[in-house]
Coordinates of C-alpha atoms and ligand atoms in Angstrom, one line a residue:
M19 CA 120.1 131.6 140.2
T20 CA 121.9 129.6 137.8
P21 CA 121.0 126.0 138.4
P22 CA 123.7 123.6 140.2
V23 CA 126.2 122.1 137.4
I24 CA 125.2 118.4 138.5
E25 CA 122.0 117.6 140.8
A26 CA 120.5 113.9 141.9
R27 CA 117.1 113.5 143.0
G28 CA 115.9 110.5 144.9
L29 CA 119.0 109.0 142.7
T30 CA 119.1 105.1 143.4
V31 CA 121.1 102.5 141.9
S32 CA 120.3 98.5 142.2
F33 CA 122.7 95.8 141.1
T34 CA 121.0 92.7 141.1
L35 CA 123.5 89.7 141.9
P36 CA 123.2 86.2 140.8
G37 CA 121.5 83.6 142.9
G38 CA 118.0 82.8 144.5
F39 CA 117.2 81.2 141.2
L40 CA 117.0 77.4 142.8
T41 CA 115.4 78.8 146.1
R42 CA 112.4 80.5 143.6
R43 CA 113.2 83.9 145.9
P44 CA 113.7 86.8 143.7
P45 CA 117.8 87.5 143.0
P46 CA 119.1 89.3 145.8
T47 CA 119.8 93.1 145.1
V48 CA 122.2 95.8 146.5
Q49 CA 120.8 99.0 146.9
A50 CA 124.5 100.7 146.3
V51 CA 123.1 104.0 146.2
S52 CA 119.6 104.5 147.7
A53 CA 117.3 107.7 147.2
V54 CA 119.9 110.0 147.1
D55 CA 119.4 113.9 146.8
L56 CA 122.3 116.3 145.9
S57 CA 123.7 119.1 144.2
V58 CA 127.2 120.2 143.4
A59 CA 127.0 124.0 142.2
K60 CA 129.7 125.4 139.8
G61 CA 133.5 126.1 140.9
E62 CA 132.6 123.8 144.2
T63 CA 134.5 120.9 145.5
L64 CA 132.3 118.5 147.1
A65 CA 133.9 115.8 148.9
L66 CA 132.0 112.4 149.4
V67 CA 132.8 110.4 152.4
G68 CA 132.5 106.9 153.9
E69 CA 133.8 103.4 154.3
S70 CA 134.7 101.1 151.8
G71 CA 131.4 99.7 150.0
C72 CA 129.1 102.5 150.9
G73 CA 128.4 103.6 147.2
K74 CA 130.8 106.5 146.5
S75 CA 131.9 105.5 143.4
T76 CA 128.9 104.1 142.3
L77 CA 126.8 107.5 143.1
G78 CA 130.1 109.1 141.1
R79 CA 129.6 107.2 137.9
A80 CA 125.7 107.4 138.3
L81 CA 125.8 111.3 138.3
I82 CA 128.2 111.3 135.0
R83 CA 125.9 108.8 133.5
T84 CA 128.4 106.0 133.2
Q85 CA 126.2 103.9 135.5
S86 CA 122.9 102.9 134.9
I87 CA 120.4 104.4 137.1
S88 CA 117.4 102.4 138.9
N89 CA 115.4 105.1 139.9
G90 CA 115.4 109.1 140.5
R91 CA 116.7 111.7 138.3
V92 CA 119.9 113.7 137.4
L93 CA 119.9 116.9 136.2
F94 CA 123.1 118.8 134.5
K95 CA 122.7 122.0 134.6
G96 CA 119.2 121.8 135.0
R97 CA 118.7 119.6 132.4
D98 CA 117.7 115.9 133.0
I99 CA 119.8 113.7 131.5
T100 CA 118.4 110.7 133.3
D101 CA 117.1 108.9 129.7
L102 CA 119.6 110.5 127.8
K103 CA 120.5 107.8 125.3
G104 CA 122.9 107.1 122.1
E105 CA 124.4 110.3 120.8
A106 CA 122.7 112.6 123.2
L107 CA 124.1 110.7 126.4
R108 CA 127.5 110.7 124.4
A109 CA 127.4 114.4 123.8
A110 CA 126.2 114.8 127.4
R111 CA 129.1 112.9 128.7
S112 CA 131.7 114.7 127.2
S113 CA 130.9 117.5 129.7
F114 CA 132.3 115.1 132.6
Q115 CA 135.6 113.6 133.5
M116 CA 136.4 110.7 136.0
I117 CA 140.0 110.7 137.7
F118 CA 140.6 107.2 139.2
Q119 CA 142.8 106.1 142.1
D120 CA 145.1 104.2 139.3
P121 CA 146.1 106.5 136.8
Y122 CA 146.7 103.6 134.7
A123 CA 143.1 103.2 134.0
S124 CA 142.7 106.2 132.2
L125 CA 145.8 106.0 130.2
N126 CA 146.5 104.2 127.2
P127 CA 150.4 102.6 128.0
K128 CA 151.0 102.7 124.1
M129 CA 150.6 106.5 123.5
R130 CA 152.9 109.2 124.4
V131 CA 151.8 111.6 126.9
F132 CA 151.7 114.1 124.0
D133 CA 149.1 112.4 122.1
T134 CA 147.1 111.6 125.2
L135 CA 146.7 115.1 126.1
A136 CA 145.9 115.8 122.0
E137 CA 143.8 113.2 121.4
P138 CA 140.7 114.6 123.1
L139 CA 141.4 118.0 121.7
R140 CA 141.8 116.3 118.0
V141 CA 138.2 114.3 118.7
H142 CA 136.6 117.5 119.9
G143 CA 138.1 119.9 117.1
G144 CA 140.3 121.8 119.2
G145 CA 141.8 123.6 115.7
S146 CA 145.1 123.8 114.3
R147 CA 148.4 121.6 114.9
A148 CA 149.8 124.5 116.5
E149 CA 147.0 125.3 118.5
I150 CA 147.0 121.8 119.8
R151 CA 150.4 121.7 121.0
E152 CA 149.7 124.7 122.6
R153 CA 147.1 124.1 124.9
V154 CA 149.2 120.6 125.4
D155 CA 152.0 122.6 126.6
E156 CA 149.6 124.9 128.7
I157 CA 148.2 122.0 130.2
L158 CA 151.8 120.5 130.8
D159 CA 152.6 123.9 132.8
A160 CA 149.5 123.8 134.4
V161 CA 149.8 120.3 136.0
G162 CA 153.7 121.1 136.8
L163 CA 154.9 118.7 134.5
D164 CA 157.9 119.8 131.7
R165 CA 156.8 120.3 128.3
S166 CA 159.7 117.7 127.3
F167 CA 157.7 115.4 129.1
G168 CA 154.8 115.0 126.1
A169 CA 157.6 112.4 124.2
R170 CA 157.4 109.9 126.8
Y171 CA 155.1 107.0 127.6
P172 CA 153.3 106.4 131.0
H173 CA 155.2 104.0 132.3
E174 CA 158.4 106.2 132.2
F175 CA 157.0 108.3 135.1
S176 CA 156.8 107.9 138.7
G177 CA 153.5 107.4 140.5
G178 CA 152.8 111.0 141.1
Q179 CA 153.5 111.9 137.9
R180 CA 151.3 109.7 136.7
Q181 CA 148.7 110.9 138.3
R182 CA 149.5 114.7 136.8
V183 CA 149.2 113.3 133.5
A184 CA 145.9 111.6 134.4
I185 CA 144.3 115.1 135.5
A186 CA 145.9 116.5 132.6
R187 CA 144.1 114.4 130.7
A188 CA 140.9 114.7 133.0
V189 CA 141.0 119.0 132.5
V190 CA 142.4 119.2 128.9
L191 CA 138.7 119.7 127.7
K192 CA 137.9 122.2 130.6
P193 CA 135.0 119.6 131.6
D194 CA 131.9 121.2 133.8
F195 CA 132.3 118.4 135.8
I196 CA 134.7 116.0 137.2
V197 CA 134.3 112.9 139.7
A198 CA 137.8 112.4 141.1
D199 CA 137.7 108.7 143.0
E200 CA 139.8 108.5 145.4
P201 CA 142.5 110.2 143.4
L202 CA 145.2 110.1 146.2
S203 CA 145.4 106.8 147.7
A204 CA 147.8 105.3 145.5
L205 CA 149.9 108.2 146.5
D206 CA 152.8 108.5 149.0
V207 CA 151.5 111.0 151.7
S208 CA 154.3 113.4 151.1
L209 CA 152.8 113.6 147.5
Q210 CA 149.0 113.7 148.5
L211 CA 149.7 117.1 149.9
Q212 CA 151.0 118.1 146.6
V213 CA 148.6 116.5 144.2
L214 CA 145.5 117.8 146.3
K215 CA 147.1 121.7 145.8
L216 CA 147.7 121.2 142.2
F217 CA 143.5 119.9 142.5
D218 CA 142.6 123.3 143.9
A219 CA 144.9 125.3 141.5
L220 CA 143.4 123.6 138.5
R221 CA 140.3 124.5 140.0
R222 CA 140.6 127.8 140.3
R223 CA 142.4 128.3 137.1
F224 CA 139.7 126.8 134.9
S225 CA 136.7 127.0 137.0
L226 CA 136.1 123.7 137.5
T227 CA 133.4 121.7 140.2
Y228 CA 134.9 118.2 141.8
L229 CA 133.1 115.7 143.3
F230 CA 136.0 114.6 145.5
V231 CA 135.4 111.1 146.7
S232 CA 137.5 109.9 149.6
H233 CA 137.3 107.6 152.2
D234 CA 139.5 109.9 154.5
L235 CA 137.6 112.7 156.2
A236 CA 140.9 114.7 157.9
R237 CA 142.3 114.7 153.8
V238 CA 139.4 116.9 152.6
F239 CA 138.7 118.7 155.4
G240 CA 140.6 121.8 154.3
F241 CA 140.1 121.3 150.8
A242 CA 136.4 120.7 150.6
D243 CA 133.5 123.9 149.9
R244 CA 131.2 121.0 151.6
V245 CA 131.3 117.4 152.7
A246 CA 128.7 114.5 152.3
V247 CA 129.0 111.7 154.4
M248 CA 127.6 108.4 152.9
Y249 CA 126.5 105.6 154.7
L250 CA 125.0 102.0 153.3
G251 CA 123.9 103.9 149.9
K252 CA 122.6 106.8 151.8
I253 CA 123.9 110.2 152.4
V254 CA 123.8 110.5 156.1
E255 CA 125.4 114.3 156.7
I256 CA 126.0 117.3 154.2
G257 CA 127.3 120.5 155.0
P258 CA 129.8 122.8 154.7
A259 CA 133.4 121.3 155.7
T260 CA 133.9 123.8 158.4
S261 CA 130.6 123.4 159.9
L262 CA 130.9 119.5 159.4
V263 CA 134.1 119.3 161.2
A264 CA 133.3 121.7 164.1
R265 CA 129.6 120.6 164.8
P266 CA 129.3 116.8 163.0
A267 CA 125.5 116.2 164.0
H268 CA 125.3 112.3 162.8
P269 CA 127.0 109.6 165.1
Y270 CA 128.4 108.3 162.4
T271 CA 130.3 111.3 161.2
Q272 CA 131.5 111.9 164.8
A273 CA 132.7 108.6 164.7
L274 CA 134.8 109.1 161.2
I275 CA 136.1 112.1 163.0
A276 CA 136.9 110.2 165.8
A277 CA 139.1 107.5 164.2
A278 CA 141.1 110.1 162.4
P279 CA 143.8 111.8 164.0
S280 CA 142.8 115.4 164.4
P281 CA 145.0 118.0 163.3
D282 CA 143.9 120.2 166.1
P283 CA 144.6 118.4 169.5
V284 CA 142.3 120.8 171.6
L285 CA 139.5 120.7 169.5
E286 CA 140.1 116.9 169.9
A287 CA 140.2 116.8 173.3
S288 CA 137.3 118.7 174.3
R289 CA 135.1 117.2 172.1
E290 CA 133.1 114.0 173.3
V291 CA 133.1 111.4 170.8
P292 CA 131.9 108.0 169.8
R293 CA 134.0 105.4 168.9
L294 CA 132.4 103.0 165.6
S295 CA 132.1 99.8 167.0
G296 CA 130.3 96.4 165.2
E297 CA 130.8 95.7 161.6
I298 CA 129.2 97.5 158.9
P299 CA 126.0 95.8 158.1
S300 CA 125.1 93.9 154.8
P301 CA 124.3 96.0 152.0
L302 CA 122.1 93.1 150.8
D303 CA 120.3 93.6 153.8
P304 CA 120.6 96.4 155.5
P305 CA 119.0 97.4 158.6
G306 CA 115.4 98.6 158.8
G307 CA 114.7 102.6 160.8
C308 CA 118.0 104.0 160.4
R309 CA 120.2 102.4 158.7
F310 CA 123.2 103.1 161.3
H311 CA 121.3 102.0 164.3
T312 CA 123.4 98.7 164.5
R313 CA 126.5 100.7 165.6
C314 CA 125.4 103.8 166.9
P315 CA 126.1 104.7 170.7
F316 CA 123.2 106.7 170.9
V317 CA 120.3 103.9 169.7
M318 CA 116.8 104.9 170.8
P319 CA 113.7 102.7 169.9
V320 CA 112.3 104.9 167.4
C321 CA 115.8 104.2 165.5
R322 CA 114.9 101.1 164.8
S323 CA 111.5 101.4 163.1
V324 CA 111.7 104.6 161.4
E325 CA 114.0 106.0 158.7
P326 CA 115.1 109.5 160.2
P327 CA 114.7 112.3 157.7
M328 CA 117.4 114.5 156.6
L329 CA 116.7 117.9 159.3
P330 CA 118.6 120.9 159.7
A331 CA 121.9 120.8 161.7
G332 CA 122.8 124.2 161.1
P333 CA 123.2 126.7 157.9
D334 CA 123.2 124.6 154.8
H335 CA 123.8 121.6 156.6
R336 CA 121.5 118.8 157.5
A337 CA 121.5 115.2 158.9
A338 CA 119.4 112.5 159.1
C339 CA 119.1 111.6 162.9
H340 CA 116.5 111.2 165.2
L341 CA 118.2 112.8 167.9
L342 CA 118.1 116.3 165.9
G343 CA 114.5 116.1 166.1
S344 CA 114.3 115.4 169.4
G345 CA 116.1 118.4 170.5
T346 CA 118.4 116.1 172.5
G347 CA 121.2 116.7 169.7
P348 CA 124.4 114.2 170.7
A349 CA 127.1 116.3 171.9
Ligands
ATP14 N1 129.0 96.1 139.2 C1 128.3 95.8 140.6 N2 127.7 94.3 140.8 C2 127.1 94.2 141.9 N3 127.4 94.8 143.0 C3 128.2 96.0 142.8 C4 128.7 96.3 141.6 N4 129.5 97.6 141.9 C5 129.3 98.0 143.0 N5 128.6 97.0 143.5 C6 127.9 97.0 145.1 O1 127.7 98.0 145.5 C7 128.4 98.6 146.9 C8 128.9 100.4 146.6 O2 130.0 99.6 146.0 P1 130.9 101.2 145.7 O3 132.5 100.8 144.9 O4 130.1 101.9 145.0 O5 131.3 101.8 146.7 P2 132.8 102.3 147.5 O6 132.2 103.4 148.3 O7 133.2 103.1 146.4 O8 133.7 101.8 148.0 P3 135.3 102.0 148.1 O9 135.9 102.8 149.2 O10 135.4 100.7 148.2 O11 135.6 101.8 146.6 C9 128.9 97.8 147.6 O12 128.2 96.3 148.2 C10 129.3 96.6 146.0 O13 129.6 95.6 146.4
MG15 MG1 135.0 103.3 145.1

């Protein structure tokens, strides 16, 4: 069997914050990503969803080794890349790309689009001038931009076009793994669907593999193969998108779905869905036991003291909830 493109084993990222010095206490730390296990198969789109601050971006960056890792391992095509440094790390990173919410983050405003797309090809020995021009034209076609746009600068484009340029830049070297971090959030709703379709078309054409970060569960259901739900640094549920939307096992996932307007009113009406109440606890001092217990409508005594393991919730579908263990699953 071919190994996953990317695999995380017990992946943990902690940030040490300033402070604690005068009180002689250890400085406060945030565990932004806490013992996450995850794998993404070749050609797959895994959506990563959860509320702001739950650790999605940090996890995405740690997987592509642009964020330092406190504990656990990252494997790329079965090879452990956790401890790579220097040239070896640089080489591994060239297999990865990141696409951001704000396309300006990855575009050089002083560079024409043609050079923006040609530069990675030149750096990686992409062939003669004619060959590079051909590849740039090919990628402009693929993202639905006119070839003549190559002569323009990023500021001459609309937001949607600019995101297409950023996507073209990320895809031009046909990377093994792409982390798209809220790539739709800055776009009008009308453009979001178009760009989502573009992601899908590119994936098929170039056999790409995505981690698609989004706070909007409803947006990704029809698009992702699998969905991972994150809460306060932990994956609390992961499974096929179809199974997750039809039978969400974790009360947090149920609440996220309830919070989003369902595209299927019949499904929506037939389901008993808990509403999310209360604030997200501080990541500096996450609740013991199940991290969701302070907001969970089904909380039981065990939830306050014992962290639930990932338990089966269906084929290839798991959730970290004590209700699954007790045989009295919610809904
Ligand atoms: N460089 C950093 N230094 C200290 N804390 C950080 C740093 N980066 C992230 N954090 C903290 O780690 C946690 C996770 O942040 P992260 O940006 O990964 O969340 P997110 O899910 O991507 O949120 P959003 O949806 O707002 O983008 C937050 O509590 C955040 O404050
Ligand atoms: Mg983020």
